[in-house]
Tab-separated table of C-alpha atoms in Angstrom:
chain	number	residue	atom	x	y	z
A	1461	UNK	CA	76.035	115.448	-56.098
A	1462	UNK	CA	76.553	113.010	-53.346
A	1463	UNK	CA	77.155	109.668	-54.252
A	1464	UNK	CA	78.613	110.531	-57.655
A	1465	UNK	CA	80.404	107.633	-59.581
A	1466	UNK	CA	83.234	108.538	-61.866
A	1467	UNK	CA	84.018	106.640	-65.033
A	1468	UNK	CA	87.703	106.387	-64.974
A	1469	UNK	CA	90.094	106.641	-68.016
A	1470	UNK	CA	94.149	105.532	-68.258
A	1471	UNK	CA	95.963	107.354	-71.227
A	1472	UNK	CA	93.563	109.220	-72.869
A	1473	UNK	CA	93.962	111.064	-75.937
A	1474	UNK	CA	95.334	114.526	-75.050
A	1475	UNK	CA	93.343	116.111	-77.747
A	1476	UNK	CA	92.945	120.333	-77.312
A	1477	UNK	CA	89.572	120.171	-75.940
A	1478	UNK	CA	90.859	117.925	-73.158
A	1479	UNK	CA	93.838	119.808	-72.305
A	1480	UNK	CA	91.552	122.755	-72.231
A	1481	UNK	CA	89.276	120.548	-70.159
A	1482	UNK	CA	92.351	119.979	-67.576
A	1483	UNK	CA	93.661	123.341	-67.513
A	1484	UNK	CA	89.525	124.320	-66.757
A	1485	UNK	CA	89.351	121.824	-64.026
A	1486	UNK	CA	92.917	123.092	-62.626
A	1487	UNK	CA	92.079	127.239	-62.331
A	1488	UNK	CA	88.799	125.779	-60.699
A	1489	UNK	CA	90.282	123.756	-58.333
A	1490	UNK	CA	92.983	126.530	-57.627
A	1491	UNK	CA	90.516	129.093	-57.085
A	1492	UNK	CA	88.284	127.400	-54.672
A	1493	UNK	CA	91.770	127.007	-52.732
A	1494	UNK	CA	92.760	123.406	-53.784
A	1495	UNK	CA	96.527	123.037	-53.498
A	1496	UNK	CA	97.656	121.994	-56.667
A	1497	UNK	CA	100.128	124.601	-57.534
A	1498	UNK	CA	98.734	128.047	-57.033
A	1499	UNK	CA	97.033	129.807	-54.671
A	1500	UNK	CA	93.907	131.931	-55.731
A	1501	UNK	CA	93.364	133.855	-57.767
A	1502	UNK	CA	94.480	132.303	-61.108
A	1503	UNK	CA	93.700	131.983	-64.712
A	1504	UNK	CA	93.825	129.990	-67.322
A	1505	UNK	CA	96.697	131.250	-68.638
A	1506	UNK	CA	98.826	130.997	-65.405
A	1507	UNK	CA	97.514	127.125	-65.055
A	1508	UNK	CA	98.748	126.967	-68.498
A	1509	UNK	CA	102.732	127.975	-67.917
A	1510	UNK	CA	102.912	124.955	-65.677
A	1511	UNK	CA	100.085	122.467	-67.799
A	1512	UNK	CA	101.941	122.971	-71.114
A	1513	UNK	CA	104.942	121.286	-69.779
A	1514	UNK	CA	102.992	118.683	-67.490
A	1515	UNK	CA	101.335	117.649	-70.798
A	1516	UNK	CA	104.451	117.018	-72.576
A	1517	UNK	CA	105.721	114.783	-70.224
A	1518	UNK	CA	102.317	113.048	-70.541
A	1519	UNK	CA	102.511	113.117	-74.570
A	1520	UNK	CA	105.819	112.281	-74.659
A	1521	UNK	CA	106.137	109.603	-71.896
A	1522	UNK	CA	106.883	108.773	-69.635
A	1523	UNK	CA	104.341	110.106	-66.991
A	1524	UNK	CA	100.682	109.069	-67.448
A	1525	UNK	CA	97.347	110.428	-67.388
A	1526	UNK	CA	94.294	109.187	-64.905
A	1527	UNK	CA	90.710	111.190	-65.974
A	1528	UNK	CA	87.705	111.091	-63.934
A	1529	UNK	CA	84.530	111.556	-65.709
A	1530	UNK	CA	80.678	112.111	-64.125
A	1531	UNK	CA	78.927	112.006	-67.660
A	1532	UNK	CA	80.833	113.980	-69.970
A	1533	UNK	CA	81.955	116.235	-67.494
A	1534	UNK	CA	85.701	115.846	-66.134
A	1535	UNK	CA	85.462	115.700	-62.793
A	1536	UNK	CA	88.880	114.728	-61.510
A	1537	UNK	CA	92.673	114.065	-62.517
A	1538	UNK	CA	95.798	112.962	-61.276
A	1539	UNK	CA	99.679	112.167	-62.751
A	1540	UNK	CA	101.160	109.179	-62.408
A	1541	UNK	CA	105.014	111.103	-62.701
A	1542	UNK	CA	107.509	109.325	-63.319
A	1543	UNK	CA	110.734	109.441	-61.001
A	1544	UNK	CA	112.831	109.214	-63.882
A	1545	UNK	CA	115.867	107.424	-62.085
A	1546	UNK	CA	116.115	103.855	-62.473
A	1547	UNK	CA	116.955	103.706	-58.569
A	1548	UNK	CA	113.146	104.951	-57.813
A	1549	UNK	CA	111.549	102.797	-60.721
A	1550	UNK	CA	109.654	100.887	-58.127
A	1551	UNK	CA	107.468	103.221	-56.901
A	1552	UNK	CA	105.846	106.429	-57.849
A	1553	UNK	CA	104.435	109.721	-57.562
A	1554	UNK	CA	101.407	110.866	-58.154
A	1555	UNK	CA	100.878	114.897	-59.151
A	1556	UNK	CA	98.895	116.983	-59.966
A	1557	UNK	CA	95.556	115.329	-57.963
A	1558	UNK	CA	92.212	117.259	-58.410
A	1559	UNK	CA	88.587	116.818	-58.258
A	1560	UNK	CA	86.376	119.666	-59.068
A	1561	UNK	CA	85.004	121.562	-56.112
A	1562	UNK	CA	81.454	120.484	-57.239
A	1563	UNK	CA	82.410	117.134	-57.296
A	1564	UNK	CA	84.198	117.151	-53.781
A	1565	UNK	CA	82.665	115.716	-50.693
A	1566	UNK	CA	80.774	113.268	-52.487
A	1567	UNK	CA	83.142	110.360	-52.223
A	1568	UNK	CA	85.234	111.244	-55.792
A	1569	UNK	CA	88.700	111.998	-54.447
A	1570	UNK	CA	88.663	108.590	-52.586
A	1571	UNK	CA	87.205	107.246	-55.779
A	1572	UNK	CA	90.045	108.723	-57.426
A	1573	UNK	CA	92.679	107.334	-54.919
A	1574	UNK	CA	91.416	103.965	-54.958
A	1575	UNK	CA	91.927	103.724	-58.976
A	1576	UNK	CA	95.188	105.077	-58.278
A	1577	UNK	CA	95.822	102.068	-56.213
A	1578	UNK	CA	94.393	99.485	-58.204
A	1579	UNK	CA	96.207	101.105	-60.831
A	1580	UNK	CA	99.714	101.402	-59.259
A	1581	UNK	CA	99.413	98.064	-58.076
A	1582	UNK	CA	98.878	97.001	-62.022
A	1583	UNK	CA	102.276	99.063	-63.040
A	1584	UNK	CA	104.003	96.834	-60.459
A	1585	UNK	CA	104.757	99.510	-58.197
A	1586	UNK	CA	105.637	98.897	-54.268
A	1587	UNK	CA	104.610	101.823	-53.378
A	1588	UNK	CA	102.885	105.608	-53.903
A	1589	UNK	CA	103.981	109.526	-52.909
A	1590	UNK	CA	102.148	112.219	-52.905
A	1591	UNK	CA	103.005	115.478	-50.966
A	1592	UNK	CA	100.535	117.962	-49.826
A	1593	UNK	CA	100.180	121.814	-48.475
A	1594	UNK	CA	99.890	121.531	-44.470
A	1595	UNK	CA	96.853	123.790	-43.396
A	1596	UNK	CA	93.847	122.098	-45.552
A	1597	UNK	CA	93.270	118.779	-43.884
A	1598	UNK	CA	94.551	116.806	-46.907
A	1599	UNK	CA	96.826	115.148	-44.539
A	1600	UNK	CA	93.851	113.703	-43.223
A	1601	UNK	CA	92.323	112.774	-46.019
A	1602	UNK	CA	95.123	110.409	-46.924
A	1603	UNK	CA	95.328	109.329	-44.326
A	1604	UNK	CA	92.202	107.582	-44.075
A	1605	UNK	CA	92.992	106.248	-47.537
A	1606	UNK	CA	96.401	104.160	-45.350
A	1607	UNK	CA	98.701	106.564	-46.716
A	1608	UNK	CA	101.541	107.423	-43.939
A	1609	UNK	CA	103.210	110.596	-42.897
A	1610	UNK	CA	106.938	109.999	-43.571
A	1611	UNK	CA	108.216	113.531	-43.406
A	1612	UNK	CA	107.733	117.374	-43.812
A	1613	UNK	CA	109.783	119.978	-45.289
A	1614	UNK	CA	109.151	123.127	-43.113
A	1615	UNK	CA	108.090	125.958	-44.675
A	1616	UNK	CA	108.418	125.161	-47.802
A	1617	UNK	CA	105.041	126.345	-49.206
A	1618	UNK	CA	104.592	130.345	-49.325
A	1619	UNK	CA	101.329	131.079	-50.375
A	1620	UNK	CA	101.282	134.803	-49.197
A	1621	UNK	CA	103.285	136.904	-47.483
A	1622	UNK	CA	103.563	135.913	-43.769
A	1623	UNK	CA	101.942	132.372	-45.061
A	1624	UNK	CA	104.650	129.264	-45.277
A	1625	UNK	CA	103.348	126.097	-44.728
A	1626	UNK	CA	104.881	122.550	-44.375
A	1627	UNK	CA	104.809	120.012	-47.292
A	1628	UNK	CA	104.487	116.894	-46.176
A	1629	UNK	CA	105.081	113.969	-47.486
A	1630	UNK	CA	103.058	111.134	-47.822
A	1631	UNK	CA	103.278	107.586	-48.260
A	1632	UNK	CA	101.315	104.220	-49.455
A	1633	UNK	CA	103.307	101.158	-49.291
A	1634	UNK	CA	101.222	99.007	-52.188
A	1635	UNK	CA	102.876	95.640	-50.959
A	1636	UNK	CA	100.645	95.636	-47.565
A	1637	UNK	CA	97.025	94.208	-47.824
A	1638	UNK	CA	94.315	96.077	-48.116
């Protein structure tokens, strides 16, 4: 799949099939050890405890929805969330990023992040978060994409027994030139 294009989509309808699309795309991404929330293995219905309420706030406002699509297929996701404190209104957090373990290494996830950008820049924010599970390379990732290392929280991440690892934090000041 190298090279892959994705056809982006703000806001989209959160019909059933979709949400059963996202909560798909979520087990699959947990599974093949993606760090959005779970460690493998997982379900469906243990992506679904934590979707059903990440939906609502995406139904019900204020957070919003960013869909990746190669064809038909969903390929990737992330939340815009919402800091929900009029103190933090100028910048935000994005949750919840994913792109299918088919789809990855082809160029998607930075795909992904750039629409994120564009996008964030659109809202009027200053500025995008993200924190990520220490151990995968993510920080890396981001890295390349200019986001910063502004902090850790040691530990805070046990995914087994014996296992804690650092969530770091992660940030893209949107009021710099490309």
């Amino acid at each position: 799949m190298a090279g892959v294009s994705l056809r982006f989509v703000l806001d989209p309808d959160l019909t059933p099939r979709l949400r059963d699309e996202i909560v798909d795309l979520w087990a699959d991404v947990s599974n093949a050890g993606g760090a959005v929330g779970f460690v493998p293995p997982v379900t469906a219905a243990d992506v679904r405890v934590i979707a059903d309420p990440t939906f609502a706030g995406i139904a019900d406002g204020p957070d919003r929805l960013l869909v990746g699509y190669t064809g038909d297929r969903l390929a990737a996701m992330l939340i815009f969330a919402d800091n929900r404190f009029p103190l933090k209104a100028h910048w935000c957090v994005l949750k919840r990023v994913m792109v299918h373990p088919d789809a990855q290494g082809t160029g998607c996830g930075a795909a992904l992040m750039a629409e994120a950008t564009r996008l964030g820049r659109e809202f009027g924010h200053e500025a995008l978060h993200v924190t990520v599970r220490d151990g995968l390379g993510l920080d890396k990732f981001y890295g390349r994409l200019g986001y910063r290392e502004i902090g850790r929280l040691p530990g805070a991440l046990r995914v087994a027994p014996d296992d804690d690892r650092d969530e770091i934090l992660m940030w893209l000041d949107l009021t710099q030139a490309d």
